[in-house]
Amino acid sequence: SQMDDVEDGTEWNDTKLIFEITKKDDKTKIQFTHLGLVPEFDCYTVCSKAWDFYIKSSLQRLITTGKGEPIKKA
């Protein structure tokens, strides 16, 4: 992860990312859980904002247009 604003970038080590994909009527539902990411972590706010962007914006664009917005590697 790229968490430049966080003092301890290892807080989310050993957490688990869970994607549950189901069909509801004629739509696809994606439920995302970051198990182990808790509000007590310094990275919680940064991670929450990042996941909101990637799930609600970048992934949505990738699915609908074929082009998401990944972080560009240096």
mmCIF file of the C-alpha atoms, coordinates in Angstrom:
data_MODEL
# 
_entry.id   MODEL 
# 
loop_
_atom_site.group_PDB 
_atom_site.id 
_atom_site.type_symbol 
_atom_site.label_atom_id 
_atom_site.label_alt_id 
_atom_site.label_comp_id 
_atom_site.label_asym_id 
_atom_site.label_entity_id 
_atom_site.label_seq_id 
_atom_site.pdbx_PDB_ins_code 
_atom_site.Cartn_x 
_atom_site.Cartn_y 
_atom_site.Cartn_z 
_atom_site.occupancy 
_atom_site.B_iso_or_equiv 
_atom_site.pdbx_formal_charge 
_atom_site.auth_seq_id 
_atom_site.auth_comp_id 
_atom_site.auth_asym_id 
_atom_site.auth_atom_id 
_atom_site.pdbx_PDB_model_num 
ATOM 1  C CA . SER A 1 1  ? 0.000   0.000   0.000   1.00 0.00 ? 1  SER A CA 1 
ATOM 2  C CA . GLN A 1 2  ? 1.033   3.606   -0.449  1.00 0.00 ? 2  GLN A CA 1 
ATOM 3  C CA . MET A 1 3  ? 0.241   5.338   2.820   1.00 0.00 ? 3  MET A CA 1 
ATOM 4  C CA . ASP A 1 4  ? 2.602   8.295   2.992   1.00 0.00 ? 4  ASP A CA 1 
ATOM 5  C CA . ASP A 1 5  ? 0.440   10.108  5.578   1.00 0.00 ? 5  ASP A CA 1 
ATOM 6  C CA . VAL A 1 6  ? 0.474   7.199   8.023   1.00 0.00 ? 6  VAL A CA 1 
ATOM 7  C CA . GLU A 1 7  ? 3.189   6.684   10.618  1.00 0.00 ? 7  GLU A CA 1 
ATOM 8  C CA . ASP A 1 8  ? 2.900   2.881   10.774  1.00 0.00 ? 8  ASP A CA 1 
ATOM 9  C CA . GLY A 1 9  ? 2.298   1.518   7.280   1.00 0.00 ? 9  GLY A CA 1 
ATOM 10 C CA . THR A 1 10 ? 2.246   -2.064  8.578   1.00 0.00 ? 10 THR A CA 1 
ATOM 11 C CA . GLU A 1 11 ? -0.947  -1.745  10.648  1.00 0.00 ? 11 GLU A CA 1 
ATOM 12 C CA . TRP A 1 12 ? -3.041  -3.510  8.088   1.00 0.00 ? 12 TRP A CA 1 
ATOM 13 C CA . ASN A 1 13 ? -0.650  -6.445  7.697   1.00 0.00 ? 13 ASN A CA 1 
ATOM 14 C CA . ASP A 1 14 ? -2.517  -9.695  8.333   1.00 0.00 ? 14 ASP A CA 1 
ATOM 15 C CA . THR A 1 15 ? -5.903  -8.116  7.626   1.00 0.00 ? 15 THR A CA 1 
ATOM 16 C CA . LYS A 1 16 ? -8.124  -9.762  5.036   1.00 0.00 ? 16 LYS A CA 1 
ATOM 17 C CA . LEU A 1 17 ? -9.883  -8.344  1.980   1.00 0.00 ? 17 LEU A CA 1 
ATOM 18 C CA . ILE A 1 18 ? -13.187 -10.039 1.197   1.00 0.00 ? 18 ILE A CA 1 
ATOM 19 C CA . PHE A 1 19 ? -15.159 -9.535  -2.019  1.00 0.00 ? 19 PHE A CA 1 
ATOM 20 C CA . GLU A 1 20 ? -18.585 -11.166 -2.126  1.00 0.00 ? 20 GLU A CA 1 
ATOM 21 C CA . ILE A 1 21 ? -20.148 -11.022 -5.587  1.00 0.00 ? 21 ILE A CA 1 
ATOM 22 C CA . THR A 1 22 ? -23.784 -11.985 -5.976  1.00 0.00 ? 22 THR A CA 1 
ATOM 23 C CA . LYS A 1 23 ? -26.562 -11.495 -8.494  1.00 0.00 ? 23 LYS A CA 1 
ATOM 24 C CA . LYS A 1 24 ? -29.721 -9.670  -7.434  1.00 0.00 ? 24 LYS A CA 1 
ATOM 25 C CA . ASP A 1 25 ? -32.457 -9.556  -10.051 1.00 0.00 ? 25 ASP A CA 1 
ATOM 26 C CA . ASP A 1 26 ? -30.645 -8.374  -13.203 1.00 0.00 ? 26 ASP A CA 1 
ATOM 27 C CA . LYS A 1 27 ? -27.827 -6.632  -11.311 1.00 0.00 ? 27 LYS A CA 1 
ATOM 28 C CA . THR A 1 28 ? -24.529 -7.641  -9.791  1.00 0.00 ? 28 THR A CA 1 
ATOM 29 C CA . LYS A 1 29 ? -23.897 -6.792  -6.136  1.00 0.00 ? 29 LYS A CA 1 
ATOM 30 C CA . ILE A 1 30 ? -20.363 -6.467  -4.778  1.00 0.00 ? 30 ILE A CA 1 
ATOM 31 C CA . GLN A 1 31 ? -19.957 -6.465  -1.014  1.00 0.00 ? 31 GLN A CA 1 
ATOM 32 C CA . PHE A 1 32 ? -16.456 -5.498  0.128   1.00 0.00 ? 32 PHE A CA 1 
ATOM 33 C CA . THR A 1 33 ? -15.126 -6.006  3.644   1.00 0.00 ? 33 THR A CA 1 
ATOM 34 C CA . HIS A 1 34 ? -11.656 -5.174  4.943   1.00 0.00 ? 34 HIS A CA 1 
ATOM 35 C CA . LEU A 1 35 ? -11.604 -7.568  7.901   1.00 0.00 ? 35 LEU A CA 1 
ATOM 36 C CA . GLY A 1 36 ? -9.255  -6.371  10.620  1.00 0.00 ? 36 GLY A CA 1 
ATOM 37 C CA . LEU A 1 37 ? -9.228  -2.711  9.593   1.00 0.00 ? 37 LEU A CA 1 
ATOM 38 C CA . VAL A 1 38 ? -10.476 -0.989  12.732  1.00 0.00 ? 38 VAL A CA 1 
ATOM 39 C CA . PRO A 1 39 ? -11.032 2.696   13.632  1.00 0.00 ? 39 PRO A CA 1 
ATOM 40 C CA . GLU A 1 40 ? -8.219  2.489   16.202  1.00 0.00 ? 40 GLU A CA 1 
ATOM 41 C CA . PHE A 1 41 ? -5.645  2.114   13.402  1.00 0.00 ? 41 PHE A CA 1 
ATOM 42 C CA . ASP A 1 42 ? -3.872  5.272   12.280  1.00 0.00 ? 42 ASP A CA 1 
ATOM 43 C CA . CYS A 1 43 ? -4.434  4.132   8.682   1.00 0.00 ? 43 CYS A CA 1 
ATOM 44 C CA . TYR A 1 44 ? -8.207  3.676   9.105   1.00 0.00 ? 44 TYR A CA 1 
ATOM 45 C CA . THR A 1 45 ? -9.238  7.039   7.637   1.00 0.00 ? 45 THR A CA 1 
ATOM 46 C CA . VAL A 1 46 ? -6.741  6.836   4.773   1.00 0.00 ? 46 VAL A CA 1 
ATOM 47 C CA . CYS A 1 47 ? -7.752  3.258   3.946   1.00 0.00 ? 47 CYS A CA 1 
ATOM 48 C CA . SER A 1 48 ? -11.473 3.975   4.191   1.00 0.00 ? 48 SER A CA 1 
ATOM 49 C CA . LYS A 1 49 ? -11.220 6.910   1.793   1.00 0.00 ? 49 LYS A CA 1 
ATOM 50 C CA . ALA A 1 50 ? -9.067  4.894   -0.607  1.00 0.00 ? 50 ALA A CA 1 
ATOM 51 C CA . TRP A 1 51 ? -11.453 1.911   -0.595  1.00 0.00 ? 51 TRP A CA 1 
ATOM 52 C CA . ASP A 1 52 ? -14.406 4.244   -1.168  1.00 0.00 ? 52 ASP A CA 1 
ATOM 53 C CA . PHE A 1 53 ? -12.646 5.637   -4.228  1.00 0.00 ? 53 PHE A CA 1 
ATOM 54 C CA . TYR A 1 54 ? -11.527 2.305   -5.652  1.00 0.00 ? 54 TYR A CA 1 
ATOM 55 C CA . ILE A 1 55 ? -14.789 0.449   -5.065  1.00 0.00 ? 55 ILE A CA 1 
ATOM 56 C CA . LYS A 1 56 ? -17.285 3.226   -5.830  1.00 0.00 ? 56 LYS A CA 1 
ATOM 57 C CA . SER A 1 57 ? -15.385 5.062   -8.571  1.00 0.00 ? 57 SER A CA 1 
ATOM 58 C CA . SER A 1 58 ? -12.479 3.218   -10.179 1.00 0.00 ? 58 SER A CA 1 
ATOM 59 C CA . LEU A 1 59 ? -14.028 -0.275  -10.143 1.00 0.00 ? 59 LEU A CA 1 
ATOM 60 C CA . GLN A 1 60 ? -17.364 1.107   -11.336 1.00 0.00 ? 60 GLN A CA 1 
ATOM 61 C CA . ARG A 1 61 ? -15.615 2.795   -14.274 1.00 0.00 ? 61 ARG A CA 1 
ATOM 62 C CA . LEU A 1 62 ? -13.599 -0.333  -15.034 1.00 0.00 ? 62 LEU A CA 1 
ATOM 63 C CA . ILE A 1 63 ? -16.759 -2.438  -15.170 1.00 0.00 ? 63 ILE A CA 1 
ATOM 64 C CA . THR A 1 64 ? -18.783 0.035   -17.232 1.00 0.00 ? 64 THR A CA 1 
ATOM 65 C CA . THR A 1 65 ? -16.110 1.477   -19.558 1.00 0.00 ? 65 THR A CA 1 
ATOM 66 C CA . GLY A 1 66 ? -13.209 -0.971  -19.419 1.00 0.00 ? 66 GLY A CA 1 
ATOM 67 C CA . LYS A 1 67 ? -10.887 1.636   -17.915 1.00 0.00 ? 67 LYS A CA 1 
ATOM 68 C CA . GLY A 1 68 ? -10.403 2.151   -14.165 1.00 0.00 ? 68 GLY A CA 1 
ATOM 69 C CA . GLU A 1 69 ? -8.123  4.545   -12.327 1.00 0.00 ? 69 GLU A CA 1 
ATOM 70 C CA . PRO A 1 70 ? -5.261  2.547   -10.785 1.00 0.00 ? 70 PRO A CA 1 
ATOM 71 C CA . ILE A 1 71 ? -2.356  4.194   -8.983  1.00 0.00 ? 71 ILE A CA 1 
ATOM 72 C CA . LYS A 1 72 ? 0.439   4.681   -11.494 1.00 0.00 ? 72 LYS A CA 1 
ATOM 73 C CA . LYS A 1 73 ? 3.674   2.999   -10.434 1.00 0.00 ? 73 LYS A CA 1 
ATOM 74 C CA . ALA A 1 74 ? 6.715   5.233   -10.231 1.00 0.00 ? 74 ALA A CA 1 
# 
